[in-house]
């Protein structure tokens, strides 16, 4: 079932959680709401579930208005970060709960409920634990019980609030793979909240990046990583280097490095963003396009398994930045801390601040520069 | 022996703490109570049975247990209500109400008894209206029940309150997303959670009521066979220098209370198994 969020705003006493948020989630997609804490992603999820009420805007399921419908009638599967399992009930009773509280007319028979619960236990791979209590299960198992409990009522879609937030790395990765598999099997629309960009990238068909109660960008993991709409998205997804410079006479100057600017019809300060893995380090000055190369000193070398991270300091602007390269390339270069190298800047994205704008951190004109 | 006395955890000192526990309990509880049994045993079996099976004694035991039980029942219901209001909502004067709950603990029970009597007597503030309906409170078992409810109130409130404070609101939200009505959420999710604490509070209130003397003697009227409670009967026997008779009644009450508390504790342990299973 598709979800449509139209112009939703939500304010608490003196805090704006969501501001005019519009979002369309197509049927059958696995979508991540990604953002730092306080960005409003959980509030949005709770609004869709009906656990919170918005001051403005509407929420539609398959085109049907659900804004004023009670949470009990929305038929939404919701999984909480800390599972919220009923501690005094066995796993069986937890999963059966949604079915046993139905009015007598629509309640399935005991045999049907048993059948359903056991098929769900098989689905979440917890057969044989039906008579345990939640306190006897590990975190990963509890989360799967919470999922089974939500699925038991055959919800229109699943909403997961930081589903793997309380689990350790290894269990988290297993559960991610498992959820991906489950999504493929059930074809259910799943919307989940996370602050972990790796989780969003790995799991989701589509990522919604949120910040300060707004949607910053919606796109596939590929799009938001390689074509970030603004500096926030750029810096939120992975490591980033910042270079401060100017746009002058149609050229972008970041220290000694110069680039052609395609759409820059104005002069002013500009900021260049680039990923550490797009920094090319060499021992000799590159022959072509020498204007994009600068000299830098290696401040620190950090080996990180398959790749090596260098912390560098530009000799022209004294700006500190990072470069990442494969271990093999690092061994070829044979550099040491304190050594001098040439650095070529690839794939720099320039964002220009619109000087007289009221909200200076927000209004940017994206200028993609590819070299 | 090693297996029987298991020592687990990081802090050593099982021997010392267990030793102090036994000394402490012995000095304060076990030795005085065993003296009670000793004194009672000076009676022959016939005398003992005769004392206990006396109609006046049996009636007082019945009055004591029934009024204490109903008082504890009322406290179990309204204590939860008070605890609920005090933890769930914010309102002006909340701290004052929270303090009032403990008053029956602090107040000399005789003061409580006299106050209740003057209010519930037939010409009292509330008693006069109840009298119009033909309800007599003071000098009837109802009066005893009111007094015992008064002194038992803090127990349930204070045992349920911390459980409600730790309560995870998300469990209610989870129940709601699963389609449970408010009634089902309360009866199937919240209440089972509170039940062990409610039973503890109930047991404490019940035990306290069984032994209560001060507040009851003023409101009950102390009519033999009707509104006489066991502690009062024991006092009467003592005043007549019938020490053995008094201890005989006390022994029976003691054993009865102990059995009932043990049963309640067992029940509570059964309820708690979802937490104990950790």
XYZ file of C-alpha atoms in Angstrom:
649
model
C 0.000 0.000 0.000
C 1.352 3.422 -0.867
C 1.750 6.198 1.688
C 1.269 9.866 0.921
C 2.334 12.577 3.331
C 0.948 15.971 2.330
C 2.269 19.186 3.793
C 2.588 17.871 7.336
C 3.705 20.150 10.175
C 4.122 19.228 13.799
C 5.222 21.471 16.635
C 5.699 20.650 20.259
C 5.523 23.401 22.862
C 8.486 25.379 21.608
C 10.052 23.007 19.158
C 9.219 22.440 15.520
C 9.549 18.747 14.800
C 8.300 18.785 11.207
C 7.837 21.626 8.755
C 5.709 21.229 5.635
C 6.872 17.749 4.872
C 5.719 16.133 1.637
C 6.552 12.560 0.865
C 5.332 9.813 -1.402
C 6.179 6.208 -0.668
C 5.228 3.874 -3.507
C 3.728 0.476 -2.839
C 6.106 -2.379 -2.116
C 9.217 -0.279 -1.580
C 11.694 -0.523 1.253
C 12.312 3.069 2.255
C 14.690 4.511 4.838
C 14.117 7.738 6.763
C 17.665 8.875 7.411
C 18.776 11.807 9.503
C 20.596 12.908 12.647
C 18.777 12.747 15.982
C 16.221 15.510 16.298
C 15.653 15.659 12.554
C 12.019 14.627 12.922
C 12.262 11.203 11.322
C 10.751 9.306 14.253
C 8.021 11.931 14.615
C 7.137 11.450 10.946
C 6.975 7.691 11.418
C 4.761 8.045 14.492
C 2.484 10.453 12.621
C 2.039 7.938 9.834
C 1.209 5.256 12.410
C -1.247 7.542 14.181
C 0.689 7.624 17.454
C 0.980 11.410 17.092
C -1.373 13.993 15.656
C -0.207 16.650 13.217
C -1.276 20.288 13.471
C -1.477 20.629 9.735
C -1.489 18.489 6.630
C -2.818 15.064 5.811
C -1.760 11.469 5.525
C -3.176 9.183 2.855
C -2.936 5.416 2.507
C -3.550 4.376 -1.114
C -5.207 7.733 -1.691
C -7.547 7.307 1.276
C -7.413 10.004 3.934
C -6.234 8.592 7.268
C -5.292 11.838 8.997
C -7.974 11.702 11.668
C -8.247 7.985 11.954
C -7.361 6.389 15.276
C -4.169 4.361 15.532
C -6.261 1.261 16.306
C -8.065 1.484 12.987
C -5.110 2.272 10.776
C -3.923 -1.326 10.609
C -0.288 -0.370 10.563
C 2.502 -2.648 11.724
C 4.821 -0.762 14.059
C 8.080 -2.047 15.500
C 9.693 -0.113 18.324
C 13.396 0.417 18.864
C 13.287 -1.267 22.251
C 10.854 -3.930 21.020
C 8.083 -3.058 23.531
C 7.255 -6.736 23.900
C 4.744 -7.674 26.579
C 7.080 -9.016 29.238
C 4.491 -11.053 31.108
C 3.409 -12.962 28.011
C 5.121 -15.831 26.266
C 6.411 -15.355 22.746
C 3.334 -17.176 21.487
C 0.955 -14.867 23.354
C 2.889 -11.815 22.235
C 2.507 -12.718 18.577
C -1.114 -13.797 19.026
C -2.046 -10.610 20.915
C -3.252 -8.607 17.910
C -5.549 -11.449 16.907
C -6.905 -12.273 20.363
C -7.977 -8.694 21.107
C -10.208 -8.526 18.046
C -13.946 -8.341 18.608
C -15.506 -11.786 18.693
C -17.026 -11.458 15.223
C -13.728 -10.972 13.423
C -11.542 -12.990 15.786
C -10.067 -16.132 14.252
C -10.605 -19.444 16.051
C -8.007 -20.726 18.501
C -6.775 -23.275 15.993
C -6.424 -20.613 13.308
C -4.511 -18.362 15.685
C -2.175 -21.211 16.623
C -1.609 -21.989 12.959
C -0.900 -18.336 12.185
C 1.489 -17.828 15.101
C 3.474 -20.938 14.224
C 3.796 -19.937 10.586
C 5.036 -16.519 11.724
C 7.506 -18.153 14.102
C 8.808 -20.137 11.144
C 9.057 -16.946 9.114
C 11.165 -15.217 11.755
C 13.108 -18.427 12.377
C 12.186 -18.768 16.029
C 10.369 -22.091 16.024
C 10.581 -23.860 19.349
C 10.758 -20.624 21.368
C 6.976 -20.173 21.507
C 6.768 -20.784 25.245
C 9.704 -18.684 26.330
C 9.360 -15.239 27.836
C 10.892 -12.160 26.184
C 13.449 -11.849 28.990
C 14.876 -15.231 27.978
C 15.619 -14.097 24.423
C 18.548 -12.198 22.945
C 18.083 -8.714 21.490
C 18.022 -9.937 17.900
C 15.471 -12.609 18.728
C 13.285 -10.100 20.543
C 13.314 -7.789 17.560
C 12.194 -10.630 15.320
C 9.383 -11.442 17.754
C 8.327 -7.788 17.594
C 8.282 -8.061 13.798
C 6.238 -11.263 13.893
C 3.806 -9.640 16.319
C 3.354 -6.684 13.963
C 2.917 -8.974 10.957
C 0.306 -11.137 12.709
C -2.440 -8.561 12.180
C -1.678 -8.435 8.441
C -0.872 -4.724 8.399
C -1.125 -2.518 5.320
C 2.573 -1.745 5.694
C 5.375 -1.943 8.241
C 6.901 0.966 10.113
C 10.160 0.273 11.931
C 11.619 2.790 14.387
C 15.396 2.333 14.519
C 14.834 -1.409 14.356
C 18.440 -2.414 14.814
C 19.583 0.503 16.940
C 19.947 -1.456 20.163
C 21.795 -4.425 18.672
C 25.475 -5.152 18.217
C 27.132 -4.898 14.812
C 27.152 -8.538 13.871
C 23.511 -9.214 14.799
C 22.560 -5.985 13.072
C 24.127 -7.102 9.806
C 22.425 -10.482 9.988
C 19.072 -8.885 10.658
C 19.536 -6.420 7.807
C 20.107 -9.220 5.365
C 17.159 -11.071 6.822
C 14.842 -8.045 6.589
C 15.877 -7.493 2.971
C 15.018 -11.121 2.277
C 11.705 -10.825 4.129
C 10.796 -7.742 2.129
C 11.451 -9.623 -1.088
C 9.301 -12.484 0.098
C 6.318 -10.495 1.393
C 6.399 -7.589 -1.040
C 5.169 -5.349 1.792
C 5.805 -1.611 1.876
C 8.340 -1.048 4.644
C 9.375 2.318 6.025
C 12.159 2.371 8.583
C 13.925 5.051 10.565
C 17.674 5.025 11.013
C 20.496 7.395 11.829
C 23.020 4.967 10.410
C 23.769 5.938 6.815
C 25.394 2.598 6.079
C 22.214 0.817 7.126
C 20.081 3.063 4.931
C 22.389 2.593 1.928
C 22.579 -1.158 2.315
C 18.941 -1.880 2.950
C 16.739 0.666 1.247
C 15.401 0.973 -2.296
C 14.973 4.651 -1.605
C 16.387 6.927 1.062
C 14.688 9.997 2.504
C 17.299 12.276 4.057
C 15.867 14.498 6.775
C 17.265 17.377 8.766
C 15.687 19.840 11.178
C 12.149 18.784 10.404
C 12.491 18.918 6.633
C 13.124 16.490 3.842
C 16.485 17.371 2.308
C 16.557 14.819 -0.475
C 14.765 11.717 -1.668
C 16.546 9.276 -3.912
C 18.134 5.909 -4.411
C 21.234 5.237 -2.300
C 23.297 5.774 -5.451
C 21.733 9.180 -6.105
C 22.012 10.573 -2.626
C 25.627 9.491 -2.286
C 26.877 10.603 -5.677
C 24.491 13.465 -6.402
C 23.779 15.041 -3.039
C 21.331 17.928 -3.350
C 23.012 20.124 -0.771
C 25.942 20.328 1.623
C 23.962 18.724 4.452
C 23.273 15.563 2.485
C 26.869 15.599 1.272
C 28.368 15.700 4.716
C 25.815 13.438 6.333
C 26.527 10.560 3.976
C 30.082 9.487 4.548
C 33.265 11.447 5.087
C 33.774 14.700 3.292
C 36.515 17.288 2.738
C 35.716 20.979 2.718
C 37.702 23.580 0.784
C 36.909 27.244 1.059
C 37.431 29.464 -1.956
C 35.885 31.978 -4.332
C 34.115 32.130 -7.651
C 35.687 34.781 -9.827
C 35.324 35.533 -13.527
C 33.621 32.239 -14.187
C 36.322 30.231 -12.495
C 36.357 28.566 -9.127
C 39.453 29.106 -7.063
C 40.159 26.894 -4.090
C 43.598 28.045 -3.024
C 45.952 27.313 -5.865
C 43.576 24.843 -7.445
C 41.326 26.241 -10.180
C 38.305 24.797 -11.906
C 36.027 25.796 -14.738
C 32.593 26.788 -13.472
C 29.720 26.081 -15.815
C 26.861 28.059 -14.341
C 28.644 30.539 -12.115
C 27.484 33.939 -13.300
C 28.456 35.729 -10.145
C 31.428 36.344 -7.921
C 31.572 35.403 -4.254
C 32.689 32.897 -1.680
C 32.195 29.214 -2.452
C 32.756 25.936 -0.676
C 34.049 22.822 -2.388
C 32.983 19.409 -1.126
C 34.673 16.182 -2.043
C 34.943 12.598 -0.861
C 38.302 11.428 0.546
C 38.444 8.584 -1.999
C 38.342 11.133 -4.834
C 41.620 12.673 -3.683
C 44.421 11.364 -5.855
C 47.823 11.329 -4.189
C 51.026 11.129 -6.224
C 54.737 11.748 -5.702
C 55.205 13.765 -8.885
C 53.206 16.678 -10.286
C 50.515 15.364 -12.646
C 51.260 16.222 -16.305
C 47.783 17.280 -17.449
C 45.375 19.715 -15.773
C 48.003 20.923 -13.385
C 45.631 23.616 -12.065
C 43.625 21.063 -10.071
C 46.707 19.794 -8.252
C 48.110 21.204 -5.037
C 50.974 20.301 -2.755
C 50.309 18.817 0.664
C 52.111 17.385 3.650
C 51.166 14.053 5.215
C 50.234 14.632 8.834
C 49.049 11.209 9.798
C 48.643 7.753 8.290
C 45.815 5.499 9.515
C 45.680 1.946 8.149
C 42.058 0.721 8.115
C 42.211 -2.856 6.893
C 41.691 -2.911 3.127
C 42.360 0.802 2.729
C 44.540 3.510 4.217
C 43.483 6.981 5.269
C 45.926 9.888 5.070
C 45.441 13.136 6.905
C 46.951 15.870 4.767
C 47.608 19.563 5.111
C 47.598 21.809 2.061
C 50.690 23.923 1.752
C 48.831 26.821 0.077
C 45.766 27.277 2.322
C 46.842 25.222 5.372
C 43.489 23.418 5.165
C 43.513 19.909 6.616
C 41.777 17.173 4.634
C 41.673 13.418 4.178
C 42.530 11.068 1.383
C 41.643 7.393 1.149
C 43.326 4.832 -1.049
C 43.684 1.106 -1.368
C 46.379 -0.563 0.656
C 48.108 -1.599 -2.553
C 48.281 1.974 -3.838
C 49.613 3.084 -0.461
C 52.413 0.511 -0.601
C 53.257 1.628 -4.156
C 53.549 5.245 -3.027
C 55.780 4.291 -0.110
C 55.144 7.544 1.808
C 55.772 8.349 5.468
C 54.272 10.842 7.918
C 55.702 14.289 7.284
C 56.381 13.574 3.605
C 55.355 15.935 0.802
C 53.040 14.805 -1.999
C 51.035 16.169 -4.945
C 47.305 15.960 -4.639
C 44.758 16.076 -7.453
C 41.163 16.957 -6.527
C 38.536 15.017 -8.457
C 34.753 15.298 -8.391
C 34.589 18.490 -6.399
C 31.061 19.774 -5.796
C 30.847 23.510 -5.299
C 28.069 24.971 -3.220
C 27.594 28.700 -3.195
C 25.902 30.511 -0.423
C 23.323 33.015 -1.593
C 24.673 36.002 0.226
C 21.546 38.003 1.194
C 19.466 34.938 2.074
C 17.690 35.009 5.420
C 18.621 31.453 6.331
C 22.241 31.267 5.247
C 22.820 27.637 6.157
C 19.951 26.480 4.029
C 19.906 28.221 0.660
C 22.549 26.917 -1.660
C 22.892 26.863 -5.395
C 24.358 23.490 -6.274
C 27.086 23.654 -8.874
C 28.344 20.327 -10.031
C 31.864 20.485 -11.330
C 33.373 17.402 -12.809
C 36.940 17.284 -13.887
C 26.482 -27.762 52.195
C 28.379 -25.778 49.601
C 25.581 -26.306 47.119
C 22.840 -25.542 49.589
C 24.206 -22.114 50.414
C 25.039 -20.777 46.996
C 27.184 -17.674 46.914
C 27.005 -15.662 43.747
C 27.754 -12.124 42.704
C 30.675 -9.777 42.982
C 30.383 -8.737 46.588
C 31.695 -11.209 49.122
C 30.293 -11.458 52.616
C 27.507 -13.996 52.397
C 28.472 -15.396 55.790
C 28.504 -12.033 57.498
C 25.291 -10.654 56.026
C 23.425 -13.920 56.566
C 24.700 -13.999 60.155
C 23.485 -10.495 60.862
C 20.169 -11.249 59.209
C 19.609 -14.210 61.481
C 20.690 -12.365 64.639
C 18.542 -9.377 63.742
C 15.477 -11.465 62.964
C 16.038 -13.563 66.080
C 16.280 -10.633 68.460
C 13.327 -8.787 67.002
C 10.988 -11.458 65.717
C 11.852 -15.076 66.378
C 12.709 -14.977 70.103
C 9.692 -12.852 71.134
C 7.407 -15.038 69.066
C 8.824 -18.276 70.420
C 8.199 -16.973 73.941
C 4.606 -16.593 72.824
C 4.479 -20.254 71.849
C 6.160 -21.245 75.108
C 3.608 -19.344 77.137
C 0.758 -20.835 75.144
C 2.155 -24.302 75.741
C 1.612 -23.935 79.494
C -2.013 -24.667 78.693
C -3.126 -28.229 78.329
C -4.524 -29.241 74.941
C -8.094 -29.231 76.291
C -7.660 -25.781 77.806
C -6.113 -24.515 74.584
C -8.928 -25.862 72.382
C -11.453 -24.635 74.904
C -10.065 -21.113 74.789
C -10.005 -21.036 71.013
C -13.387 -22.607 70.396
C -15.086 -20.145 72.691
C -17.914 -18.497 70.689
C -16.635 -15.013 71.506
C -13.110 -15.848 70.284
C -14.334 -17.473 67.088
C -16.594 -14.504 66.360
C -13.720 -12.090 66.861
C -11.452 -14.088 64.565
C -14.168 -14.051 61.930
C -14.688 -10.288 62.290
C -10.955 -9.614 62.184
C -10.236 -11.679 59.108
C -13.284 -10.566 57.115
C -12.951 -6.854 57.809
C -9.185 -6.983 57.152
C -9.742 -8.853 53.913
C -12.365 -6.453 52.585
C -10.318 -3.457 53.681
C -7.311 -4.824 51.789
C -9.525 -5.480 48.742
C -10.773 -1.892 48.690
C -7.227 -0.630 49.082
C -6.050 -2.856 46.232
C -8.533 -1.172 43.881
C -8.349 2.422 45.057
C -4.651 2.267 45.885
C -3.972 1.459 42.225
C -6.208 4.359 41.237
C -4.328 6.787 43.504
C -0.956 5.483 42.298
C -2.145 5.821 38.697
C -3.228 9.434 39.152
C -0.007 10.305 40.976
C 2.304 8.836 38.312
C 0.397 9.452 35.089
C -0.784 13.020 35.398
C 0.602 16.410 36.276
C -1.687 18.664 38.281
C -1.326 21.414 40.865
C -1.056 20.091 44.398
C 0.263 16.742 43.239
C 3.070 16.742 45.811
C 0.661 17.540 48.607
C -1.601 14.641 47.646
C 1.458 12.430 47.391
C 2.316 13.411 50.976
C -1.240 12.888 52.241
C -1.043 9.260 51.133
C 1.534 8.579 53.866
C -0.445 10.253 56.657
C -2.079 7.036 57.909
C 1.479 5.800 58.521
C 2.518 8.802 60.555
C -0.665 9.591 62.435
C -1.143 7.867 65.814
C -3.809 5.332 64.946
C -5.954 6.382 67.895
C -6.211 9.861 66.392
C -7.360 8.343 63.109
C -9.877 6.204 64.941
C -11.354 9.108 66.893
C -11.545 11.299 63.778
C -13.273 8.588 61.786
C -15.687 7.897 64.623
C -16.717 11.530 64.954
C -17.292 11.814 61.197
C -19.096 8.535 60.684
C -21.155 8.534 63.888
C -24.883 8.964 63.347
C -24.662 12.660 64.135
C -21.302 13.136 62.373
C -20.602 15.028 59.139
C -20.960 12.073 56.844
C -22.694 9.695 59.210
C -25.866 11.809 59.350
C -26.418 11.508 55.609
C -25.651 7.800 55.627
C -28.104 7.417 58.526
C -30.856 8.818 56.268
C -30.200 5.880 53.963
C -30.329 3.538 56.928
C -26.615 2.864 56.855
C -24.837 2.744 60.182
C -21.074 2.939 60.012
C -19.743 3.656 63.464
C -20.128 0.843 66.009
C -20.706 -1.776 63.276
C -18.335 -4.035 61.276
C -18.583 -1.407 58.502
C -16.873 1.011 60.860
C -14.053 -1.464 61.488
C -13.734 -1.903 57.748
C -13.498 1.887 57.230
C -10.794 2.206 59.893
C -8.777 -0.700 58.480
C -9.076 0.734 54.972
C -7.751 4.029 56.297
C -4.644 2.537 57.879
C -3.901 0.231 54.931
C -4.126 2.818 52.169
C -0.408 3.687 51.791
C 0.709 0.090 51.242
C -0.824 -0.518 47.832
C -0.085 3.025 46.635
C 3.563 2.785 47.618
C 4.124 -0.664 46.124
C 2.359 0.060 42.825
C 3.761 3.561 42.297
C 7.367 2.554 41.449
C 6.136 -0.101 39.025
C 3.997 2.473 37.244
C 6.883 4.908 37.191
C 9.098 2.380 35.407
C 6.309 1.460 33.037
C 7.259 1.603 29.360
C 4.571 3.657 27.603
C 5.587 2.069 24.326
C 3.911 -1.156 25.429
C 0.602 0.697 25.403
C 1.410 2.149 22.000
C 2.318 -1.302 20.735
C -1.019 -2.630 21.980
C -2.813 0.229 20.231
C -1.065 -0.381 16.893
C -2.122 -4.018 17.197
C -5.725 -2.867 17.411
C -6.342 -3.379 21.137
C -9.039 -1.226 22.715
C -8.270 0.883 25.775
C -10.042 -1.692 27.931
C -8.004 -4.539 26.493
C -4.811 -2.537 26.827
C -5.507 -2.058 30.517
C -6.722 -5.541 31.347
C -4.357 -7.540 29.162
C -1.190 -5.445 29.155
C -1.036 -3.047 32.106
C -2.868 -4.936 34.844
C -0.902 -8.210 34.574
C 2.202 -6.114 35.022
C 0.945 -4.406 38.123
C -0.502 -7.550 39.647
C 2.604 -8.717 41.561
C 2.940 -5.261 43.120
C -0.782 -5.092 43.850
C -0.632 -8.475 45.580
C 2.357 -7.365 47.655
C 0.506 -4.214 48.659
C -2.603 -6.249 49.372
C -0.638 -8.638 51.595
C 0.937 -5.770 53.522
C -2.368 -3.969 53.983
C -4.055 -7.205 55.022
C -1.335 -8.090 57.530
C -1.347 -4.583 58.942
C -5.140 -4.659 59.295
C -5.100 -7.989 61.140
C -2.871 -6.519 63.826
C -4.490 -3.083 63.987
C -5.826 -2.080 67.378
C -5.661 1.647 68.052
C -7.977 3.035 65.416
C -10.513 0.209 65.539
C -11.348 0.280 69.252
C -12.899 3.736 68.953
C -15.089 3.148 65.935
C -16.109 -0.464 66.508
C -18.008 -0.111 69.756
C -16.413 -3.400 70.884
C -19.592 -5.407 71.224
C -18.763 -9.058 71.975
C -19.753 -11.432 69.151
C -20.458 -8.483 66.843
C -17.732 -5.886 66.600
C -14.961 -7.271 68.702
C -11.627 -7.810 66.942
C -8.949 -10.284 67.944
C -6.340 -7.749 69.193
C -8.983 -6.248 71.457
C -9.937 -9.644 72.811
C -6.281 -10.334 73.564
C -6.079 -7.012 75.410
C -9.212 -7.932 77.392
C -7.709 -11.275 78.393
C -4.495 -9.554 79.481
C -6.419 -7.104 81.600
C -8.040 -10.066 83.323
C -4.537 -11.520 83.914
C -5.410 -14.485 81.686
C -1.961 -14.496 80.065
C -2.103 -18.073 78.821
C -5.515 -17.506 77.221
C -4.260 -14.361 75.508
C -1.222 -16.146 74.114
C -3.368 -19.021 72.922
C -5.480 -16.664 70.807
C -2.345 -14.857 69.686
C -0.778 -18.138 68.607
C -3.751 -19.038 66.473
C -3.796 -15.582 64.869
C -0.071 -15.778 64.297
C -0.233 -19.139 62.581
C -3.261 -18.114 60.534
C -1.617 -14.858 59.412
C 1.618 -16.626 58.609
C -0.139 -19.220 56.464
C -2.110 -16.555 54.619
C 0.962 -14.413 53.974
C 2.849 -17.459 52.780
C 0.057 -18.231 50.340
C 0.015 -14.667 49.059
C 3.780 -14.721 48.646
C 3.545 -17.966 46.720
C 0.891 -16.451 44.486
C 3.067 -13.440 43.908
C 6.063 -15.584 43.111
C 3.976 -17.441 40.533
C 2.912 -14.124 38.972
C 6.474 -12.943 38.821
C 7.847 -15.887 36.951
C 8.232 -13.894 33.743
C 10.794 -11.732 35.488
C 12.335 -14.500 37.562
C 12.963 -16.467 34.387
C 15.850 -14.203 33.487
